[in-house]
Amino acid sequence: MTAPSYPVRLEGERVALRDFTMDDVDDALKIVGDDRVTYWLSFDSRDRDQTEQMLAGAIERAQLSPRTEYYLAITPLTSNNVIGFCRIGLAGVKAGKLGYALAPAEWSKGYASDAARRMIRFTFDDLGLHRLSAAVGPENETSLRMVEQLGFTREGVLRDHVFTNGAWRNSVLLSLLSTDVASQPPQK
């Protein structure tokens, strides 16, 4: 399989996923600069300069060949405004790590599950990976429920997995295999 070239644009039922541009700084800051969001992530809230550096790094890595990650902006299908991000970090042999976040104003609207569902298809169908993992904080019941509804299986707990918000935090490790997806009925 040939990996898609830069820039990438994927469409789900409700959202589009696309490579970031530097025009996305203000929208991205509303996500990575919000303590309500980063409380659940593996890094602390970022200021404007840090957000600019984050996006510049993501744009630079997006143009590598081969790519080491697909760190994509989530936008509604009807707008180019960034409301979140979804990331696949390539790690190991035919393996990736899933991460995602949404601006609080967009929580509970089905955008995260649509973005993750589309990224899962991209992971297995386009990138040809075999394994996709997700590490979710044990208290993040909404996120755990979502990835399990998408077919992920709990594997265990990674103790003191990330240091964020001034403390070590465990993560629940979940995975989805290409063979799991192949055995599921097709999505609408």
Coordinates of C-alpha atoms in Angstrom, one line a residue:
M1 CA 0.0 0.0 0.0
T2 CA 1.1 3.5 -0.8
A3 CA 0.6 6.0 2.0
P4 CA -1.3 9.2 1.0
S5 CA 0.9 12.1 0.2
Y6 CA 0.8 15.6 1.8
P7 CA -1.6 17.2 2.3
V8 CA -4.1 14.6 3.6
R9 CA -7.9 15.2 3.7
L10 CA -10.3 12.5 4.9
E11 CA -14.1 12.8 5.3
G12 CA -16.3 11.1 7.8
E13 CA -20.1 11.4 8.1
R14 CA -19.9 14.6 10.2
V15 CA -16.3 15.8 10.1
A16 CA -13.3 16.2 7.9
L17 CA -9.7 15.5 8.9
R18 CA -7.0 17.5 7.2
D19 CA -3.4 18.5 7.8
F20 CA -2.9 21.6 9.9
T21 CA -1.8 25.0 8.5
M22 CA -0.4 27.9 10.5
D23 CA -3.7 29.6 9.9
D24 CA -5.1 27.2 12.5
V25 CA -3.2 28.6 15.5
D26 CA -6.2 30.5 17.0
D27 CA -8.5 27.5 16.7
A28 CA -5.9 25.1 18.0
L29 CA -5.2 27.3 21.0
K30 CA -8.8 26.9 22.0
I31 CA -8.2 23.2 22.4
V32 CA -4.6 22.8 23.6
G33 CA -4.8 26.0 25.7
D34 CA -7.8 24.8 27.6
D35 CA -7.3 23.1 30.9
R36 CA -10.6 21.2 30.6
V37 CA -9.1 19.5 27.5
T38 CA -5.5 19.0 28.5
Y39 CA -6.6 17.5 31.8
W40 CA -7.3 14.3 29.8
L41 CA -4.2 14.6 27.5
S42 CA -0.6 13.6 28.0
F43 CA 0.6 17.3 28.1
D44 CA -0.2 20.4 30.0
S45 CA -2.1 23.4 28.5
R46 CA -0.1 25.4 26.0
D47 CA 0.2 29.1 25.4
R48 CA 0.1 30.8 22.0
D49 CA 3.9 30.5 21.3
Q50 CA 3.8 26.8 22.3
T51 CA 0.8 26.2 20.1
E52 CA 2.5 27.9 17.2
Q53 CA 5.6 25.6 17.8
M54 CA 3.3 22.6 18.0
L55 CA 1.6 23.3 14.7
A56 CA 4.9 24.2 13.0
G57 CA 6.3 20.8 14.1
A58 CA 3.2 18.9 13.0
I59 CA 3.4 20.6 9.6
E60 CA 7.1 19.8 9.3
R61 CA 6.5 16.2 10.2
A62 CA 3.6 15.9 7.8
Q63 CA 6.0 16.6 4.9
L64 CA 8.5 13.9 5.9
S65 CA 8.8 10.9 3.7
P66 CA 7.9 8.5 5.1
R67 CA 5.6 10.2 7.6
T68 CA 6.0 9.3 11.2
E69 CA 2.5 10.5 12.2
Y70 CA -0.8 11.8 10.9
Y71 CA -1.7 14.7 13.2
L72 CA -4.9 16.0 11.5
A73 CA -7.2 18.8 12.3
I74 CA -10.9 18.0 12.8
T75 CA -13.3 20.3 11.2
P76 CA -17.1 20.1 10.6
L77 CA -17.9 19.1 7.1
T78 CA -19.5 22.5 6.6
S79 CA -16.6 24.7 7.8
N80 CA -12.8 24.9 7.8
N81 CA -12.7 25.9 11.5
V82 CA -10.6 23.5 13.6
I83 CA -12.7 22.0 16.5
G84 CA -10.2 19.3 17.4
F85 CA -7.5 17.0 16.4
C86 CA -7.0 13.3 15.7
R87 CA -3.5 11.7 15.6
I88 CA -2.0 8.4 14.5
G89 CA 1.6 8.1 15.7
L90 CA 3.3 5.4 13.8
A91 CA 5.2 3.1 16.2
G92 CA 6.5 -0.4 16.0
V93 CA 5.9 -2.9 13.2
K94 CA 2.7 -2.0 11.3
A95 CA 1.4 -0.3 14.5
G96 CA 0.1 3.1 15.4
K97 CA -1.1 5.0 18.5
L98 CA -4.4 6.9 18.4
G99 CA -5.0 10.2 20.1
Y100 CA -7.7 12.8 19.8
A101 CA -9.2 15.9 21.5
L102 CA -12.0 18.3 20.9
A103 CA -12.8 21.9 22.0
P104 CA -15.2 21.7 25.0
A105 CA -18.0 23.5 23.0
E106 CA -18.0 20.5 20.6
W107 CA -18.1 17.7 23.3
S108 CA -21.0 15.2 23.1
K109 CA -21.9 15.9 19.5
G110 CA -20.5 12.7 18.0
Y111 CA -17.5 14.5 16.4
A112 CA -14.8 12.6 18.2
S113 CA -16.3 9.2 17.4
D114 CA -16.8 10.1 13.8
A115 CA -13.2 11.4 13.5
A116 CA -11.8 8.3 15.3
R117 CA -13.9 6.0 13.1
R118 CA -12.6 7.6 10.0
M119 CA -9.0 7.5 11.3
I120 CA -9.4 3.8 12.0
R121 CA -10.5 3.1 8.4
F122 CA -7.5 5.2 7.3
T123 CA -5.2 3.3 9.6
F124 CA -6.1 -0.1 8.3
D125 CA -7.3 0.5 4.7
D126 CA -4.9 3.2 3.6
L127 CA -1.8 2.7 5.8
G128 CA -2.1 -1.1 6.0
L129 CA -1.3 -1.2 9.7
H130 CA -2.1 -4.3 11.8
R131 CA -2.5 -2.8 15.3
L132 CA -3.8 0.5 16.6
S133 CA -3.6 1.3 20.3
A134 CA -5.1 4.0 22.5
A135 CA -4.0 5.0 26.0
V136 CA -6.8 6.6 28.0
G137 CA -6.9 7.9 31.6
P138 CA -8.9 5.6 33.8
E139 CA -11.2 8.5 34.9
N140 CA -12.0 9.5 31.4
E141 CA -15.1 7.3 31.2
T142 CA -16.5 9.0 28.1
S143 CA -13.4 8.4 26.1
L144 CA -13.1 4.8 27.3
R145 CA -16.7 4.1 26.4
M146 CA -16.2 5.6 23.0
V147 CA -13.1 3.6 22.0
E148 CA -14.7 0.4 23.3
Q149 CA -17.8 1.2 21.2
L150 CA -15.4 1.5 18.2
G151 CA -14.2 -2.1 18.9
F152 CA -11.1 -1.5 21.0
T153 CA -10.3 -4.2 23.6
R154 CA -8.8 -3.4 27.0
E155 CA -5.4 -4.9 27.5
G156 CA -4.4 -3.5 30.9
V157 CA -3.2 -0.5 32.8
L158 CA 0.1 1.4 32.2
R159 CA 1.1 2.6 35.6
D160 CA 2.5 6.1 35.9
H161 CA 2.3 6.3 32.1
V162 CA 2.2 10.1 31.7
F163 CA 3.3 13.1 33.8
T164 CA 0.8 15.9 33.4
N165 CA -0.9 18.5 35.5
G166 CA 1.9 18.1 38.1
A167 CA 1.3 14.4 38.7
W168 CA 1.9 10.9 37.3
R169 CA -1.2 9.4 35.7
N170 CA -2.0 5.8 34.8
S171 CA -3.5 5.0 31.4
V172 CA -5.8 2.2 30.3
L173 CA -4.2 0.5 27.2
L174 CA -6.7 -0.6 24.6
S175 CA -6.1 -2.0 21.1
L176 CA -7.8 -2.7 17.8
L177 CA -6.4 -5.1 15.3
S178 CA -7.0 -5.2 11.6
T179 CA -8.4 -8.7 12.1
D180 CA -10.9 -7.2 14.6
V181 CA -12.1 -4.7 12.0
A182 CA -12.3 -7.3 9.3
S183 CA -14.7 -9.4 11.4
Q184 CA -17.0 -6.4 12.2
P185 CA -20.0 -5.6 10.1
P186 CA -19.4 -2.7 7.7
Q187 CA -20.1 0.8 9.0
K188 CA -22.7 3.0 7.3

